[in-house]
Short mmCIF file of C-alpha atoms in Angstrom, two decimals:
data_model
loop_
_atom_site.label_atom_id
_atom_site.label_comp_id
_atom_site.label_asym_id
_atom_site.label_seq_id
_atom_site.Cartn_x
_atom_site.Cartn_y
_atom_site.Cartn_z
CA MET A 1 -56.17 29.44 33.19
CA ASP A 2 -58.48 30.09 30.30
CA THR A 3 -59.94 33.52 30.89
CA ASP A 4 -63.17 32.50 29.16
CA THR A 5 -63.97 29.39 31.17
CA ASN A 6 -60.94 29.22 33.19
CA ALA A 7 -47.72 18.81 58.32
CA GLU A 8 -44.86 18.96 55.58
CA VAL A 9 -47.12 17.59 52.92
CA ALA A 10 -49.93 20.14 53.31
CA VAL A 11 -51.79 22.15 55.89
CA ALA A 12 -54.61 20.14 57.42
CA ALA A 13 -57.34 22.74 57.85
CA PRO A 14 -60.88 22.42 59.23
CA VAL A 15 -63.48 23.68 56.76
CA PRO A 16 -66.13 26.03 58.17
CA ASP A 17 -69.81 25.87 57.28
CA SER A 18 -70.31 28.08 54.24
CA ALA A 19 -72.05 28.31 50.90
CA TRP A 20 -69.16 26.52 49.20
CA ASN A 21 -68.56 23.85 51.82
CA GLY A 22 -70.95 21.36 50.24
CA GLN A 23 -69.52 21.91 46.77
CA LEU A 24 -66.00 21.39 48.08
CA ALA A 25 -66.90 18.08 49.73
CA GLU A 26 -68.67 16.97 46.55
CA MET A 27 -65.68 17.86 44.37
CA ILE A 28 -63.17 16.09 46.62
CA ALA A 29 -65.29 12.93 46.63
CA TRP A 30 -65.57 13.11 42.82
CA PHE A 31 -61.81 13.61 42.51
CA GLU A 32 -60.87 10.70 44.77
CA GLY A 33 -63.28 8.37 42.97
CA ASN A 34 -62.17 9.35 39.46
CA PRO A 35 -59.78 6.81 37.88
CA ASN A 36 -58.51 9.51 35.49
CA LEU A 37 -57.18 11.62 38.36
CA PRO A 38 -54.54 11.14 41.10
CA ASP A 39 -55.44 9.60 44.44
CA LYS A 40 -55.45 12.77 46.54
CA ILE A 41 -55.98 16.53 46.45
CA GLU A 42 -55.70 19.06 49.24
CA PRO A 43 -58.99 20.85 50.12
CA ILE A 44 -57.48 24.31 49.61
CA VAL A 45 -56.25 23.29 46.14
CA MET A 46 -59.71 22.09 45.13
CA LEU A 47 -61.20 25.27 46.55
CA ARG A 48 -58.89 27.22 44.23
CA PHE A 49 -60.25 25.31 41.24
CA LEU A 50 -63.82 26.04 42.36
CA LYS A 51 -63.20 29.73 42.95
CA CYS A 52 -61.43 30.04 39.61
CA MET A 53 -64.56 28.70 37.90
CA ALA A 54 -66.93 30.84 40.01
CA TYR A 55 -68.17 27.67 41.76
CA ASP A 56 -69.55 26.17 38.55
CA VAL A 57 -69.11 22.45 39.26
CA LYS A 58 -69.26 21.33 35.64
CA LYS A 59 -66.60 23.81 34.51
CA THR A 60 -64.49 23.05 37.57
CA LYS A 61 -64.44 19.34 36.76
CA ALA A 62 -63.34 20.08 33.18
CA LEU A 63 -60.55 22.35 34.45
CA VAL A 64 -59.34 19.77 36.98
CA GLU A 65 -59.25 16.99 34.38
CA LEU A 66 -57.34 19.11 31.89
CA ASN A 67 -54.87 20.23 34.57
CA TYR A 68 -53.87 16.71 35.62
CA THR A 69 -53.96 15.29 32.11
CA MET A 70 -51.48 17.91 30.94
CA ARG A 71 -49.29 17.26 33.97
CA ASN A 72 -49.13 13.55 33.21
CA LYS A 73 -48.64 14.15 29.51
CA HIS A 74 -45.55 16.25 30.27
CA PRO A 75 -44.03 14.82 33.49
CA HIS A 76 -40.60 16.37 32.77
CA LEU A 77 -42.19 19.78 33.43
CA PHE A 78 -44.76 19.01 36.13
CA MET A 79 -43.77 15.87 38.02
CA ASP A 80 -40.06 15.03 37.76
CA ARG A 81 -39.02 17.55 40.37
CA ASN A 82 -36.35 17.44 43.01
CA MET A 83 -34.92 20.42 44.87
CA ASN A 84 -31.56 18.64 45.09
CA ASP A 85 -31.31 18.07 41.35
CA GLU A 86 -28.23 19.82 39.93
CA MET A 87 -30.08 21.44 37.02
CA THR A 88 -32.93 22.62 39.24
CA ALA A 89 -30.44 24.15 41.70
CA LYS A 90 -28.77 25.96 38.81
CA GLY A 91 -32.12 27.20 37.55
CA LEU A 92 -32.97 28.61 40.98
CA LYS A 93 -29.64 30.41 41.03
CA VAL A 94 -29.85 32.12 37.63
CA SER A 95 -33.51 33.18 37.80
CA ASP A 96 -35.59 35.10 40.32
CA CYS A 97 -39.13 33.70 40.49
CA LEU A 98 -41.04 35.28 43.35
CA ILE A 99 -44.50 35.17 44.89
CA LEU A 100 -44.84 38.57 46.56
CA PRO A 101 -46.48 38.77 50.02
CA GLY A 102 -50.11 39.72 50.46
CA ILE A 103 -52.83 40.48 47.93
CA THR A 104 -53.77 43.70 46.15
CA PRO A 105 -56.89 45.72 47.06
CA GLU A 106 -58.53 44.05 44.04
CA GLY A 107 -57.79 40.65 45.58
CA ASN A 108 -54.97 39.64 43.24
CA LYS A 109 -51.59 38.01 43.90
CA LEU A 110 -48.42 39.59 42.50
CA LEU A 111 -45.81 37.34 40.88
CA PHE A 112 -42.41 38.73 39.92
CA PHE A 113 -39.87 37.29 37.47
CA ARG A 114 -36.44 38.38 36.28
CA MET A 115 -33.07 36.97 35.21
CA ALA A 116 -30.43 36.90 37.93
CA ASP A 117 -27.71 35.94 35.43
CA PHE A 118 -27.69 37.68 32.04
CA ASP A 119 -25.53 35.04 30.33
CA PRO A 120 -27.77 33.51 27.61
CA SER A 121 -26.11 30.10 28.00
CA THR A 122 -27.53 29.79 31.53
CA ARG A 123 -31.12 29.75 30.26
CA ASN A 124 -32.97 26.45 30.46
CA SER A 125 -36.64 26.49 29.46
CA VAL A 126 -37.39 23.13 31.08
CA GLU A 127 -35.95 24.05 34.48
CA GLU A 128 -37.41 27.57 34.48
CA THR A 129 -40.87 26.18 33.72
CA LYS A 130 -40.49 23.39 36.27
CA ILE A 131 -39.45 25.85 38.98
CA PHE A 132 -42.40 28.14 38.29
CA PHE A 133 -44.89 25.30 38.68
CA MET A 134 -43.11 23.94 41.77
CA LEU A 135 -43.43 27.37 43.34
CA SER A 136 -47.06 27.68 42.25
CA ASP A 137 -48.01 24.23 43.54
CA ALA A 138 -46.37 24.98 46.88
CA ARG A 139 -48.18 28.33 47.04
CA PHE A 140 -51.55 26.75 46.25
CA THR A 141 -51.48 24.72 49.49
CA ARG A 142 -51.46 27.93 51.53
CA PRO A 143 -53.76 30.95 51.76
CA ASP A 144 -52.66 33.93 49.68
CA VAL A 145 -53.10 36.36 52.56
CA GLU A 146 -50.48 36.51 55.27
CA VAL A 147 -51.50 34.31 58.22
CA ASP A 148 -50.01 33.51 61.60
CA ASP A 149 -48.26 30.15 61.26
CA GLY A 150 -48.55 29.68 64.99
CA LYS A 151 -52.35 29.47 64.89
CA ASP A 152 -54.68 26.81 63.51
CA TYR A 153 -55.83 27.96 60.11
CA VAL A 154 -59.51 27.67 59.14
CA LEU A 155 -60.00 27.42 55.39
CA ASP A 156 -61.69 30.52 53.99
CA GLU A 157 -62.28 31.23 50.31
CA ALA A 158 -61.76 34.95 50.98
CA ASP A 159 -58.09 34.17 51.70
CA ILE A 160 -57.57 32.89 48.14
CA ALA A 161 -56.63 35.42 45.48
CA SER A 162 -59.14 36.14 42.75
CA GLY A 163 -56.37 36.17 40.16
CA ASP A 164 -52.69 36.61 39.39
CA VAL A 165 -50.85 39.69 38.17
CA GLN A 166 -47.44 38.89 36.70
CA ILE A 167 -44.58 41.39 36.58
CA VAL A 168 -41.71 40.44 34.28
CA ASP A 169 -38.45 42.39 34.29
CA ILE A 170 -36.61 41.67 31.04
CA GLU A 171 -33.59 43.88 31.73
CA GLY A 172 -30.52 42.25 30.16
CA TYR A 173 -32.57 40.25 27.67
CA THR A 174 -30.94 40.16 24.24
CA LEU A 175 -31.61 38.56 20.88
CA ARG A 176 -29.12 35.83 21.86
CA HIS A 177 -31.48 34.79 24.66
CA LEU A 178 -34.18 33.97 22.10
CA ALA A 179 -31.98 31.19 20.72
CA TYR A 180 -32.17 29.41 24.09
CA VAL A 181 -35.97 29.46 24.29
CA SER A 182 -37.60 26.09 23.63
CA ILE A 183 -40.69 26.73 21.49
CA PHE A 184 -42.03 23.31 22.51
CA VAL A 185 -41.78 24.15 26.23
CA LEU A 186 -43.11 27.67 25.68
CA ARG A 187 -46.18 26.27 23.93
CA ILE A 188 -46.93 23.87 26.81
CA TYR A 189 -46.30 26.55 29.44
CA MET A 190 -48.63 29.08 27.79
CA LYS A 191 -51.35 26.49 27.13
CA PHE A 192 -51.30 25.31 30.74
CA LEU A 193 -51.24 28.86 32.10
CA GLN A 194 -54.15 29.97 29.91
CA GLU A 195 -56.32 26.85 30.02
CA ALA A 196 -55.44 24.57 32.95
CA TYR A 197 -54.10 26.81 35.72
CA PRO A 198 -56.38 27.11 38.80
CA CYS A 199 -56.10 30.89 38.99
CA ARG A 200 -57.16 33.55 36.51
CA LEU A 201 -54.49 35.69 34.91
CA ARG A 202 -55.61 39.30 35.41
CA ALA A 203 -52.67 41.20 33.93
CA MET A 204 -49.05 40.94 32.88
CA HIS A 205 -46.67 43.87 33.16
CA VAL A 206 -43.37 43.82 31.28
CA ILE A 207 -40.75 46.30 32.49
CA ASN A 208 -37.29 47.40 31.30
CA CYS A 209 -38.25 46.54 27.72
CA PRO A 210 -35.42 46.22 25.15
CA SER A 211 -35.28 47.96 21.78
CA PHE A 212 -36.14 44.70 19.99
CA LEU A 213 -39.42 44.33 21.88
CA ASP A 214 -41.30 43.84 18.61
CA LYS A 215 -39.35 40.63 17.89
CA LEU A 216 -40.05 39.29 21.37
CA VAL A 217 -43.75 40.04 21.02
CA SER A 218 -43.81 38.33 17.61
CA MET A 219 -42.33 35.15 19.10
CA MET A 220 -44.90 35.03 21.90
CA SER A 221 -48.00 36.03 19.95
CA PRO A 222 -48.79 32.64 18.36
CA PHE A 223 -49.13 31.10 21.83
CA LEU A 224 -51.35 33.81 23.33
CA ARG A 225 -55.10 34.07 23.13
CA GLU A 226 -56.36 37.48 22.11
CA GLU A 227 -57.77 38.23 25.57
CA VAL A 228 -54.39 37.42 27.13
CA ARG A 229 -52.51 39.55 24.58
CA ASN A 230 -54.77 42.41 25.58
CA MET A 231 -53.79 41.95 29.25
CA ILE A 232 -50.09 42.53 28.59
CA LYS A 233 -48.80 46.03 29.25
CA TYR A 234 -45.31 47.06 28.22
CA HIS A 235 -43.70 49.74 30.38
CA THR A 236 -41.05 51.38 28.22
CA GLU A 237 -40.33 54.58 30.14
CA GLY A 238 -39.50 53.80 33.76
CA LEU A 239 -41.70 52.42 36.53
CA GLU A 240 -44.16 55.24 37.12
CA SER A 241 -46.66 53.64 34.76
CA LEU A 242 -46.31 50.36 36.71
CA TYR A 243 -47.01 52.15 39.99
CA ALA A 244 -50.29 53.31 38.48
CA GLU A 245 -51.30 49.67 37.96
CA VAL A 246 -50.10 47.84 41.09
CA PRO A 247 -49.56 48.95 44.70
CA ARG A 248 -46.02 50.29 44.85
CA ASP A 249 -45.53 49.22 48.47
CA MET A 250 -46.06 45.56 47.48
CA LEU A 251 -43.03 45.59 45.16
CA PRO A 252 -39.44 44.63 46.11
CA GLU A 253 -37.33 47.42 47.56
CA GLU A 254 -35.13 47.50 44.45
CA TYR A 255 -38.24 48.51 42.49
CA GLY A 256 -39.39 51.23 44.86
CA GLY A 257 -41.52 49.06 47.13
CA LYS A 258 -41.51 47.91 50.74
CA ALA A 259 -42.01 44.14 50.42
CA GLY A 260 -38.38 43.35 51.21
CA THR A 261 -35.22 43.02 49.17
CA MET A 262 -34.98 40.69 46.19
CA GLU A 263 -32.59 38.53 48.18
CA GLN A 264 -35.03 38.23 51.08
CA LEU A 265 -38.01 37.53 48.84
CA LYS A 266 -36.13 34.92 46.82
CA ALA A 267 -35.01 33.14 50.00
CA ARG A 268 -38.63 33.09 51.12
CA SER A 269 -39.79 31.63 47.80
CA ILE A 270 -37.12 28.91 47.81
CA GLN A 271 -37.96 28.06 51.41
CA SER A 272 -41.63 27.67 50.48
CA ILE A 273 -40.66 25.00 47.94
CA ARG A 274 -38.37 23.23 50.39
CA GLU A 275 -41.10 23.11 53.03
CA LYS A 276 -43.41 21.42 50.55
CA SER A 277 -40.81 19.11 48.97
CA ALA A 278 -42.52 15.95 50.25
CA TYR A 279 -45.86 17.10 48.88
CA LEU A 280 -44.38 18.12 45.53
CA SER A 281 -42.74 14.72 45.04
CA ASP A 282 -45.61 12.61 46.39
CA GLU A 283 -47.07 10.84 43.33
CA ARG A 284 -50.40 10.35 45.08
CA TYR A 285 -51.10 14.05 44.46
CA TRP A 286 -49.97 14.14 40.83
CA LYS A 287 -49.71 10.81 39.03
CA VAL A 288 -52.66 9.37 37.11
CA THR A 289 -52.46 5.59 36.77
CA SER A 290 -55.29 5.28 34.24
CA GLN A 291 -56.09 7.83 31.57
CA SER A 292 -57.79 5.51 29.13
CA LYS A 293 -61.12 7.29 29.46
CA SER A 294 -59.86 10.84 29.66
CA ARG A 295 -61.28 13.11 26.96
CA TRP A 296 -58.29 15.40 27.42
CA LEU A 297 -55.65 12.78 26.60
CA TRP A 298 -54.73 14.32 23.26
CA PHE A 299 -53.37 17.51 24.89
#
């Protein structure tokens, strides 16, 4: 997201009377009547767009249009997704992509990434990107706070994180891994994350940095806006500096926290995708049949 601007299918939740209730109804009606957008959107997903744009309707509409135009422009990353696909299954096995439970005292969600297999030949930029957005789209249909699944959930904007904080462990990353990075996919991923994602990026923490960090930074820099570059913090001497930035207890046990083991957290993340598999593959939520009038088509 641009920091300047920006049943099985989904939880059906009653919306309480609130200051944003009218805006939400207005935005859903606009979405469903817009020929340049898919047929359907879940209320909690639209509420995320609104909250991301501080309830500015004009900016929210621009963000929504860009989001779905980019998805349809690059369906191999955002729409052609199947949990049973062989390459996707392999991608899930060799990478750990986690949404950590709860939100920070500042109201942010923690996301954690690392390689589970250090062999450079196992890297696949398309599948890694696809998996991240599958996990994100599944997450966006649920509140970010922990709720009792046995009770009827009432949609509340306070249950949606104000932003994301990413933690990236690059232990085992070598110069050989750089050869397997698709610059084309990286460009799309970073553009979507910075300009079309319905959640603000608050910070990115990189841990277990290699000696060739400067080369890695040089490769990423052309795709990062200055404000995003300034959000990235490199932790080169252990995890104490990370603990000063994020609640230690919210981290996986292997990193000194109490959120559960990496194995448990990964199983939870994969299960969240499986539970939303019908939603993720339902074209009514993603596919645009007419983009002839979209001002974002060139992206």
